[in-house]
Short mmCIF file of C-alpha atoms and ligand atoms in Angstrom, two decimals:
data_model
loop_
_atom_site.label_atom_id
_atom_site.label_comp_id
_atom_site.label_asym_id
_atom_site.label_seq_id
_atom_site.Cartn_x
_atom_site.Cartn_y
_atom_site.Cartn_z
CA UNK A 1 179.92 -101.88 69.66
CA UNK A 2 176.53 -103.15 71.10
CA UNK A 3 176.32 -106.41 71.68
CA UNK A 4 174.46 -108.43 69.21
CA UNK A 5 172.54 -112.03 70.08
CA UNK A 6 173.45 -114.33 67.45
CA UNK A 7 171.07 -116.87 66.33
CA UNK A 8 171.68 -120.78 65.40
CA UNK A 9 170.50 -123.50 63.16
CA UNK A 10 170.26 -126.55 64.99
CA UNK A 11 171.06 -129.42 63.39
CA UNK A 12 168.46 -132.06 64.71
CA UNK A 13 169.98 -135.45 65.88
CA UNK A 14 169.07 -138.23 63.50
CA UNK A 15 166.27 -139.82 65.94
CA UNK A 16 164.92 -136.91 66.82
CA UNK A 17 164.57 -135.42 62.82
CA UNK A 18 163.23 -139.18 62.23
CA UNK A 19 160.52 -139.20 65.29
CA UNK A 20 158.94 -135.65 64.09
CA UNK A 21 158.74 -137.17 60.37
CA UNK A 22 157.27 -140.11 61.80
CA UNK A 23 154.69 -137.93 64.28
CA UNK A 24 154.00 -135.77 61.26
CA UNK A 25 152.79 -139.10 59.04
CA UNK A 26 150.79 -140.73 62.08
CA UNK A 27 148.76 -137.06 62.31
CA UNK A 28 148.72 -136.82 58.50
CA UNK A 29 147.71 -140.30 57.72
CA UNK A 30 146.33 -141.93 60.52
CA UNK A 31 148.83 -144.82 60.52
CA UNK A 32 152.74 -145.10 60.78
CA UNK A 33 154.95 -144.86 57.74
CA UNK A 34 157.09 -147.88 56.34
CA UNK A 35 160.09 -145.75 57.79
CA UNK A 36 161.70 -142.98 57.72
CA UNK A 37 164.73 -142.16 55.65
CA UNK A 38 167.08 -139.05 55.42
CA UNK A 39 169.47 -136.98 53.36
CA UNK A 40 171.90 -134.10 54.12
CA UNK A 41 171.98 -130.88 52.65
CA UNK A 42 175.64 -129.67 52.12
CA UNK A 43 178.29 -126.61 51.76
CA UNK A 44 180.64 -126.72 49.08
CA UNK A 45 184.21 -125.72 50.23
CA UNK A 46 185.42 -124.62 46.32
CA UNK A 47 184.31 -125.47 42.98
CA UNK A 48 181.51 -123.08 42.16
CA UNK A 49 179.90 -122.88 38.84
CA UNK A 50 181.96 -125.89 37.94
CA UNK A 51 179.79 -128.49 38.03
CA UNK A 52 177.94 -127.84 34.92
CA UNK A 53 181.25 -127.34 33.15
CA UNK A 54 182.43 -130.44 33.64
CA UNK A 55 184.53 -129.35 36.07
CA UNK A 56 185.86 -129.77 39.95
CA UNK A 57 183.77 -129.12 42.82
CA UNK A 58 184.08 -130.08 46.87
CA UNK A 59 181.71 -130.38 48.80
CA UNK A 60 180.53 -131.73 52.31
CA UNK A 61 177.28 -133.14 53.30
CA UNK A 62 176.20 -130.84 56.14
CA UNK A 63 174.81 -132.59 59.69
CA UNK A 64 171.18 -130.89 58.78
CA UNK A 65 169.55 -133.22 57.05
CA UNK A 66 165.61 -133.48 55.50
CA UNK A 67 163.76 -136.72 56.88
CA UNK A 68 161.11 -138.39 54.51
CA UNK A 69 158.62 -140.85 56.30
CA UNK A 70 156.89 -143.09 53.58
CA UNK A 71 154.74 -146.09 53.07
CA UNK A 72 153.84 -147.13 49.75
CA UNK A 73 150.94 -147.87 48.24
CA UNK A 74 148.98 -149.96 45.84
CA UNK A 75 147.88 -147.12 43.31
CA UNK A 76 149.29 -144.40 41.75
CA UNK A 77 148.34 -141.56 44.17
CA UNK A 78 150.76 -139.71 45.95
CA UNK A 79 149.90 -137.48 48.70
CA UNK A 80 152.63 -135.88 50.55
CA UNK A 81 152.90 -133.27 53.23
CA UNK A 82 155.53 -131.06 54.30
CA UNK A 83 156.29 -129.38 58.03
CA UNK A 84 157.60 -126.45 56.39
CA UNK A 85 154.49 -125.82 53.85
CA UNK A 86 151.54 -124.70 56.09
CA UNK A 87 149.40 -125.60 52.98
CA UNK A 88 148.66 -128.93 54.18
CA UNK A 89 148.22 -132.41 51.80
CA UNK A 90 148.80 -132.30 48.35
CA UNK A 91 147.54 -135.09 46.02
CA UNK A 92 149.32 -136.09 42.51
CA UNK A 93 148.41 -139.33 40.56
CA UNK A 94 151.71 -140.54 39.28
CA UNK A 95 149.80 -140.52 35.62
CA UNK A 96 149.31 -136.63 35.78
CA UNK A 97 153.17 -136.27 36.74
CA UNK A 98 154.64 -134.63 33.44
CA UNK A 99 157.67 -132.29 33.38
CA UNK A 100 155.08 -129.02 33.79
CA UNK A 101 152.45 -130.77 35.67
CA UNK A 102 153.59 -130.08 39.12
CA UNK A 103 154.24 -127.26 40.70
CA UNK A 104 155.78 -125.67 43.61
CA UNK A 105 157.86 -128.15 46.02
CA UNK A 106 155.59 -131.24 44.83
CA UNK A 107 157.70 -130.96 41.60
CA UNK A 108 160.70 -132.07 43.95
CA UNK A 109 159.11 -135.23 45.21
CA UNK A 110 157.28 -136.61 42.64
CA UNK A 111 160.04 -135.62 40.27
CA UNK A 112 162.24 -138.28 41.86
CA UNK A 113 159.36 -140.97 41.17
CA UNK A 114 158.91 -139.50 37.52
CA UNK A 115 162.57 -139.97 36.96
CA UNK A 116 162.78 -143.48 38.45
CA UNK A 117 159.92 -144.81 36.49
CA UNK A 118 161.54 -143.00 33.17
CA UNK A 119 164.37 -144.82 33.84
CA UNK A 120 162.48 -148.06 33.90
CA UNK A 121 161.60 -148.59 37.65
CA UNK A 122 158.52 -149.65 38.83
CA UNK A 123 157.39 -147.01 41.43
CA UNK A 124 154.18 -146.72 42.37
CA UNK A 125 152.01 -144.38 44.50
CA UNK A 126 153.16 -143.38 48.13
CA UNK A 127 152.74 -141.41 51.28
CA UNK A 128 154.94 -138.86 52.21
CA UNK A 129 155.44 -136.69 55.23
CA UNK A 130 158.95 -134.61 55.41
CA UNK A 131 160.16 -132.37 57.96
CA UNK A 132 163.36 -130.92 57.63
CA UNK A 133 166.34 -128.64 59.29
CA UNK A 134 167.87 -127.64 56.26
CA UNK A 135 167.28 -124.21 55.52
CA UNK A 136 165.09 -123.59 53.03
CA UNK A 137 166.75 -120.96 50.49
CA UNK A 138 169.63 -120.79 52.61
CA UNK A 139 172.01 -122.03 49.20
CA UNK A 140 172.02 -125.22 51.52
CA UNK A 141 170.81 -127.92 48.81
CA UNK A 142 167.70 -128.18 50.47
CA UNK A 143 166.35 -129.07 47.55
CA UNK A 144 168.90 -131.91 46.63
CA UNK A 145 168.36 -132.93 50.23
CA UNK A 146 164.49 -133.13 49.68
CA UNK A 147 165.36 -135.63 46.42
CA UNK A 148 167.69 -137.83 48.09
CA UNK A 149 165.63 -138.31 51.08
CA UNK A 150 162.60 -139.67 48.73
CA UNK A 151 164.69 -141.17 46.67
CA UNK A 152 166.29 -143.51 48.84
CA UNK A 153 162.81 -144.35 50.42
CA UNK A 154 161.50 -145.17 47.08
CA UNK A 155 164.50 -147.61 46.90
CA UNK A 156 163.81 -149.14 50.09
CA UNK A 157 159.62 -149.63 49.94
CA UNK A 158 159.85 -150.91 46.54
CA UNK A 159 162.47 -152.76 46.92
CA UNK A 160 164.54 -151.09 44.05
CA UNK A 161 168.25 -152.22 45.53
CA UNK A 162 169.71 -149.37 43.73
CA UNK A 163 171.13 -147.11 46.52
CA UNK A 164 173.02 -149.69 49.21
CA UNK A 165 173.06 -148.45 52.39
CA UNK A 166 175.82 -146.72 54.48
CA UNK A 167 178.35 -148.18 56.81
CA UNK A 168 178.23 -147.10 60.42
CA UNK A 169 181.15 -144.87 59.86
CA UNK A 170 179.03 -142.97 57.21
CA UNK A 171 180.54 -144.31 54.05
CA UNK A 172 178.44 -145.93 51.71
CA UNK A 173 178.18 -149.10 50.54
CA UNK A 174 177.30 -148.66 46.34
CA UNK A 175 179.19 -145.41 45.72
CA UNK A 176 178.27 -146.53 41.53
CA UNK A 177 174.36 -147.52 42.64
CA UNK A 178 174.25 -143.76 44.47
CA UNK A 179 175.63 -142.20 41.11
CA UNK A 180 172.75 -143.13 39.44
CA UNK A 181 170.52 -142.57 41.64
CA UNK A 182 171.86 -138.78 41.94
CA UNK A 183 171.34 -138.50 38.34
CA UNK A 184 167.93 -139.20 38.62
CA UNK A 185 167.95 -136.78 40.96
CA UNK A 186 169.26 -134.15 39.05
CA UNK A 187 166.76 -135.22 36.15
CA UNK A 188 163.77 -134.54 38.72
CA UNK A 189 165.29 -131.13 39.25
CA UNK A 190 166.39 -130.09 35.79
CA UNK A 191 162.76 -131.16 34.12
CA UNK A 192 160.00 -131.50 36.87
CA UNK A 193 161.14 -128.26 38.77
CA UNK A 194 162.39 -126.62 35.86
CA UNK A 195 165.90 -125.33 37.70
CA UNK A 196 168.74 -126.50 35.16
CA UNK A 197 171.43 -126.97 38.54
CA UNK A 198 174.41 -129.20 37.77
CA UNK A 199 174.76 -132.36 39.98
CA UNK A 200 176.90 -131.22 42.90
CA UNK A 201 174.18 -130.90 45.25
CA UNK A 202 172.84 -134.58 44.40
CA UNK A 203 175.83 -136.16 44.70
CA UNK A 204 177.05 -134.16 47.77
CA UNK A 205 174.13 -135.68 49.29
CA UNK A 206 173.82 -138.97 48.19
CA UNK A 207 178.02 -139.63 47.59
CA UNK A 208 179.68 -137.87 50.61
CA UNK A 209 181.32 -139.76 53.81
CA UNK A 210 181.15 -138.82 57.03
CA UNK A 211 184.31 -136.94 57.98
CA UNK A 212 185.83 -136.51 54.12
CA UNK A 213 184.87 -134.19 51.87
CA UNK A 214 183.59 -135.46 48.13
CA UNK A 215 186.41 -134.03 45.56
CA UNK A 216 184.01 -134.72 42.65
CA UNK A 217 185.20 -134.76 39.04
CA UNK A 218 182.38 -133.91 36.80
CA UNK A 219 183.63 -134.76 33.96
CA UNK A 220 183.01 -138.56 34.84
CA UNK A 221 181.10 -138.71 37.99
CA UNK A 222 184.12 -139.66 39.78
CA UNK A 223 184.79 -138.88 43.40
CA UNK A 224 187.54 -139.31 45.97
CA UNK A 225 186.66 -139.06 49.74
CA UNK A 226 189.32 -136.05 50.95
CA UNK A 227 189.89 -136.54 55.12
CA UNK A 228 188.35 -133.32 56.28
CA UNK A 229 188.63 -132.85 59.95
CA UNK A 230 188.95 -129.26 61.38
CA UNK A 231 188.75 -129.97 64.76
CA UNK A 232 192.09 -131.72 64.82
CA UNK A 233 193.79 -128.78 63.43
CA UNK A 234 191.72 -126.26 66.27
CA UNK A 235 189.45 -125.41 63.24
CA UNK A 236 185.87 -124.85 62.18
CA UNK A 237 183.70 -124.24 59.54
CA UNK A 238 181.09 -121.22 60.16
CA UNK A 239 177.82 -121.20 57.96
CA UNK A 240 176.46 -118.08 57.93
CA UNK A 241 172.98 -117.75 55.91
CA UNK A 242 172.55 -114.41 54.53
CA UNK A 243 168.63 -114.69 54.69
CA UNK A 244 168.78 -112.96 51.29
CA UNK A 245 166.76 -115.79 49.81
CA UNK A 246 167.85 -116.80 46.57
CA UNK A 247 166.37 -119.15 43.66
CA UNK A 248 168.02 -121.20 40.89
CA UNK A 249 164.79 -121.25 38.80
CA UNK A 250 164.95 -117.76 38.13
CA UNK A 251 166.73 -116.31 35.44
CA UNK A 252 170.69 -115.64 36.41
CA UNK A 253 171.64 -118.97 37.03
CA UNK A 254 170.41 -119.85 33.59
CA UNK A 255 172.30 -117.00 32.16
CA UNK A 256 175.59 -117.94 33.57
CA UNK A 257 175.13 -121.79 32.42
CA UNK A 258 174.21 -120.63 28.92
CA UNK A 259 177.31 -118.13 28.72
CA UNK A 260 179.73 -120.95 29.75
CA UNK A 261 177.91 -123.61 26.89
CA UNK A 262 178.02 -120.18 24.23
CA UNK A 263 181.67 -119.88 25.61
CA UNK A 264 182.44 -123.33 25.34
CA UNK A 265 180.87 -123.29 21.71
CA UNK A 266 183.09 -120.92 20.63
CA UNK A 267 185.83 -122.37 21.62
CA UNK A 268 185.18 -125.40 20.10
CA UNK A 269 185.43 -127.54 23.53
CA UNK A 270 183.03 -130.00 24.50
CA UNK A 271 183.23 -127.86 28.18
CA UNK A 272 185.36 -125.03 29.36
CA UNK A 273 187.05 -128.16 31.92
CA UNK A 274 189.05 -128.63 28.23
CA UNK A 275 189.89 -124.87 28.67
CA UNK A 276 191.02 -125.49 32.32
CA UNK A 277 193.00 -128.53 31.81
CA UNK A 278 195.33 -127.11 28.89
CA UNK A 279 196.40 -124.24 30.76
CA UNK A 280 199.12 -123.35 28.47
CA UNK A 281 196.94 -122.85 25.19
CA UNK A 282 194.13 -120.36 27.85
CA UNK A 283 195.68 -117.08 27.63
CA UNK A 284 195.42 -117.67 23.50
CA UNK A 285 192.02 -118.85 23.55
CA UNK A 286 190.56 -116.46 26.16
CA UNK A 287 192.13 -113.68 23.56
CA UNK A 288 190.30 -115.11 20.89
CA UNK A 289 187.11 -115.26 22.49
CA UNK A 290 187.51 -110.94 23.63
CA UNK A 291 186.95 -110.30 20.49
CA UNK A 292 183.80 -111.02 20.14
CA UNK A 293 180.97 -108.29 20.91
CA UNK A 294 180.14 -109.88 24.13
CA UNK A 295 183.55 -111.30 24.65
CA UNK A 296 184.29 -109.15 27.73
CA UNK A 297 181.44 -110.42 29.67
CA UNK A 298 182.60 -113.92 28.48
CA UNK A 299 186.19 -113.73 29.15
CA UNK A 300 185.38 -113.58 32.43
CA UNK A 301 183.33 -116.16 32.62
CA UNK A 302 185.62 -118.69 31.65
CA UNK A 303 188.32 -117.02 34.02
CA UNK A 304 186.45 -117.74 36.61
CA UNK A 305 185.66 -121.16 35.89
CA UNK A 306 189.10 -122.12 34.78
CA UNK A 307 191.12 -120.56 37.74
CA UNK A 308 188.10 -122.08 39.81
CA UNK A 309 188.92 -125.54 38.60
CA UNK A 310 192.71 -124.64 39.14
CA UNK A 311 191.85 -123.47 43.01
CA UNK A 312 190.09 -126.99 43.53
CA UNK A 313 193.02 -128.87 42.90
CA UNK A 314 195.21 -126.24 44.85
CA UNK A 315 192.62 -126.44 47.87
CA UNK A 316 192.84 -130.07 47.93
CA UNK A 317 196.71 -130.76 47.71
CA UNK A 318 196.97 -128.53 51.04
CA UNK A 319 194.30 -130.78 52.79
CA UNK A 320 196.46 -134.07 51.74
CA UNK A 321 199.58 -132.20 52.69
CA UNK A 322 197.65 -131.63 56.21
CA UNK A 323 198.22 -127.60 55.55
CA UNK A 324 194.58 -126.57 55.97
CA UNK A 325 195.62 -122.80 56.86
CA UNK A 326 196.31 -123.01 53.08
CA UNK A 327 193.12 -123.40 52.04
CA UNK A 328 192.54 -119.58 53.64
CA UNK A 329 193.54 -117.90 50.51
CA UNK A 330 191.88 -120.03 47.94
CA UNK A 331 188.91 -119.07 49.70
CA UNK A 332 189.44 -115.40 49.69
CA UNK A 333 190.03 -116.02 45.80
CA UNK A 334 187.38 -117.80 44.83
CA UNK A 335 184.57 -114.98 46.27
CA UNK A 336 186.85 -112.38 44.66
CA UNK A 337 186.20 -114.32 41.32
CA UNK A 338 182.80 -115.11 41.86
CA UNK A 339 181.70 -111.43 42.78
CA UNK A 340 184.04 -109.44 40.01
CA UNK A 341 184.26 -111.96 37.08
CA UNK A 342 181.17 -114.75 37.44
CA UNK A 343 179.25 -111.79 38.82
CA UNK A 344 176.80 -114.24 41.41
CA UNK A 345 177.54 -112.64 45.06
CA UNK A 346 175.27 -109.95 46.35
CA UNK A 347 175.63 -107.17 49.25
CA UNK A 348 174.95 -109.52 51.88
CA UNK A 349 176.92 -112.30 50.53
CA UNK A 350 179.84 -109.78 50.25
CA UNK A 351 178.94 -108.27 53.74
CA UNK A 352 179.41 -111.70 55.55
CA UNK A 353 182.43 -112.12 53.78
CA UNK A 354 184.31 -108.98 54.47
CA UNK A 355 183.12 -109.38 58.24
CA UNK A 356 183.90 -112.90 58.77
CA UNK A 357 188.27 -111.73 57.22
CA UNK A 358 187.95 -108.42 59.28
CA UNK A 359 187.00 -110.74 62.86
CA UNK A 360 190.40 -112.83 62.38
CA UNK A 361 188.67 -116.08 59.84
CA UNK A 362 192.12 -117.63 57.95
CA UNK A 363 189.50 -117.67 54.86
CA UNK A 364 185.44 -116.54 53.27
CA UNK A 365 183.08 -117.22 50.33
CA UNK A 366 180.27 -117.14 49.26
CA UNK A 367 179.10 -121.07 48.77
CA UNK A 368 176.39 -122.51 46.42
CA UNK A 369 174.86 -121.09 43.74
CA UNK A 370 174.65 -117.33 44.89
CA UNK A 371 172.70 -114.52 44.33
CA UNK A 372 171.62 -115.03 48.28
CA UNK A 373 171.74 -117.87 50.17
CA UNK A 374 175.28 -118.47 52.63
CA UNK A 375 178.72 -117.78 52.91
CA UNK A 376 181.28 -120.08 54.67
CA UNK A 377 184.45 -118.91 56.48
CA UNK A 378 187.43 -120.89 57.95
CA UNK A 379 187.80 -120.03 61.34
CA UNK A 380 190.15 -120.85 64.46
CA UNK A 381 187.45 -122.99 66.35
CA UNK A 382 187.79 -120.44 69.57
CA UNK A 383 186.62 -118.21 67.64
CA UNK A 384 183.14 -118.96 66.39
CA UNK A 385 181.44 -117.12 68.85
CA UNK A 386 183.35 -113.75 68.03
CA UNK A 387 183.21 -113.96 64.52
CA UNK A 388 179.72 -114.84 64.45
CA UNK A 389 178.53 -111.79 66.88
CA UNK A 390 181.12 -109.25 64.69
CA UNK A 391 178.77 -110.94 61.47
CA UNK A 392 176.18 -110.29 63.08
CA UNK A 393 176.74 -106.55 64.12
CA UNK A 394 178.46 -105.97 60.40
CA UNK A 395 174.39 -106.48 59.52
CA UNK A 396 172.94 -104.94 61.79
CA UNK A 397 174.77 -102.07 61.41
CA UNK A 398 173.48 -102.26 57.55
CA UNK A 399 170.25 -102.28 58.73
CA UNK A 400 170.30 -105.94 56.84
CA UNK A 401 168.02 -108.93 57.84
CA UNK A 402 169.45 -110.78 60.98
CA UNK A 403 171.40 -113.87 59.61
CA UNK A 404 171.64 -117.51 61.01
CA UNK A 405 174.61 -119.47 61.43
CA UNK A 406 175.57 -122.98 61.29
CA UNK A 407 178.95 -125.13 61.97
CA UNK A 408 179.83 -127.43 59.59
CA UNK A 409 180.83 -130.74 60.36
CA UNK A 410 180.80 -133.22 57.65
CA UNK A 411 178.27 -135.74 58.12
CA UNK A 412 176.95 -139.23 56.56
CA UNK A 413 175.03 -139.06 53.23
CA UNK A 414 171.90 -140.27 52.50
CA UNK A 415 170.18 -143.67 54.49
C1 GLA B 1 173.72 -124.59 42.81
C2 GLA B 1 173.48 -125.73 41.84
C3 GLA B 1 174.74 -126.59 41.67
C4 GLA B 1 175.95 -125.74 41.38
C5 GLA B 1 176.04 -124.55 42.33
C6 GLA B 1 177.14 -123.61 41.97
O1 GLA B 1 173.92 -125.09 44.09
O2 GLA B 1 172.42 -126.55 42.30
O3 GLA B 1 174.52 -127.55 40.67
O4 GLA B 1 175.95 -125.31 40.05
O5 GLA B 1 174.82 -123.81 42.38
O6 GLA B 1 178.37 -124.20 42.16
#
């Protein structure tokens, strides 16, 4: 085998993400921001496709974060500018700032002020500069980080008091304040950018603690912080981003949602989590439901989500019984599901995967959304290295685009 470089996405420390927002705003603007806040994107260890099912998911907020520097102002302007678009300043008046109005990743940050004045707020105009390590595309919530980072700024520079802050051991302060803030959120995402995600990424990134992962119920919005600490068990987590670039405003992701709510329908549930929690009345209902002309397609569907949902809970009772090897299998499971019977993995996604099991990690999947974007694998932390230069090779050998790779430590949420 040759040997194949592998290549890394740093994740910035927090002064040093803050100082280039900051040094972006001064060059932008001409003056220095009111500060600079931050949120994390995040990887979520099981629970795909659940969230908008009402369902289980777990995720951690990743160390990469996006960093917003902002100062408010006294109209209604907004101009914002972005380190990763080369297209320079963008102007919106707050007025213009309808669901359809804005395009592109403007949507994203004026979104969050469109949501908070729908919900009553009084937000105003601002400047923006953001620079950010989060991979853009990467199925890395970068745009959940890019929401969380404005939105807590537009709770600090108007004084809002909705978010709290965060303890220096990364756990915040309002867990109930930050739930409705990630709503809003989600609202700036669902009807300014027009991608109908459910609210794991938002409340990964605005609801996680530092060291824990965020076992969130989405039925209710409630979460409990699960220790997560691979390190002491000779662990890691290995990111590895595909580079297939994916997008939830297309049309699959749609499509999948709309099956489970026609499923759901059906089945006369409020959600397929009703399907999931009786588990003896599933094998009657999923027979039901095959009859229909589409009911294949549909049956698996809701197998996925149900024994997704059922894999959470699994996944989580071996990290409070301190048996994370445990977890290994669930993983393995949960791509198997997502690929054959949710039908969201891709070649690359599937690649990494099979690579990652083949060089010795106790567990892979594909996380996020899919269709691109990354995979995560449970690996013996000795181990990164190799397993990350045998991913590597497995795509090169494929002729596939060189991916990046990440470790995942869980970090603080949004401040
Ligand atoms: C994307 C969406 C989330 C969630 C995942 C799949 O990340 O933004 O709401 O649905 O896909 O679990």
């Amino acid at each position: 085998m040759t040997d194949t470089a592998t290549v890394w996405t740093a994740a910035w420390d927090r002064p040093a993400g803050e100082e280039r927002a900051r040094e972006l705003f001064d060059a932008t603007f001409g003056t220095a921001p009111d500060g600079v806040w931050s949120a994390p994107g995040r990887v979520n260890l099981i629970g795909e496709h659940t969230d908008y099912n009402a369902g289980l998911a777990l995720p951690v907020a990743l160390p990469h974060r996006t960093y917003a520097a902002v100062a408010r102002r006294d109209d209604d302007l907004v101009r914002l500018v972005s380190a990763q678009e080369p297209s320079g300043v963008r102007e919106v008046r707050l007025a213009h700032a309808v669901p359809g109005a804005v395009r592109g990743w403007a949507a994203y940050v004026v979104g969050v002020a469109w949501a908070l004045r729908e919900a009553g707020h009084d937000v105003g105009g601002f400047d923006v500069a953001i620079d950010s390590c989060v991979p853009f595309g990467a199925g890395l919530s970068s745009s959940a980080a890019l929401e969380a980072s404005v939105a807590v700024a537009l709770d600090a520079v108007h004084g809002l008091g909705l978010a709290g802050g965060v303890d220096a051991d990364g756990a915040a302060r309002d867990d109930a304040g930050r739930a409705r803030v990630a709503e809003l959120c989600v609202r700036a995402e669902n009807e300014m950018a027009g991608a109908p995600t459910g609210g794991m990424d938002q409340a990964a990134s605005l609801r996680a603690r530092a060291g824990h992962a965020l076992l969130l119920d989405c039925r209710d919005g409630g979460v409990r912080h699960v220790p997560f600490d691979l390190a002491a068990h000779g662990l890691a987590l290995l990111v590895v981003d595909t580079r297939a670039e994916h997008s939830h405003v297309d049309g699959e992701y749609a499509q999948r949602r709309a099956a489970c709510e026609d499923a759901a329908r059906r089945l006369g549930v409020a959600s397929l989590r009703e399907v999931a929690d009786a588990a003896e009345g599933t094998g009657a209902a999923l027979a039901a439901l095959a009859t229909a002309a589409d009911g294949d397609v549909l049956v698996r569907r809701v197998r996925h989500v149900t024994s997704e949902i059922a894999r959470v809970r699994a996944f989580v009772e071996a990290l409070d019984a301190g048996d994370v090897p445990a977890v290994g299998p669930l993983m393995d499971a949960s791509h198997a599901s997502l690929r054959d019977d949710y039908e969201v993995s891709c070649r690359e996604l599937d690649v990494a995967v099979d690579a990652t099991l083949a060089a010795g990690a106790l567990g892979a999947r594909m996380t996020g959304g899919g269709f691109g974007g990354s995979a995560i694998a449970l690996v013996r932390a000795a181990d990164v290295d190799a397993v990350a230069t045998a991913v590597a090779a497995a795509f090169a050998a494929r002729g596939l685009a060189t991916p990046a790779f990440a470790v995942a430590v869980a970090g603080p949420p949004a401040a």
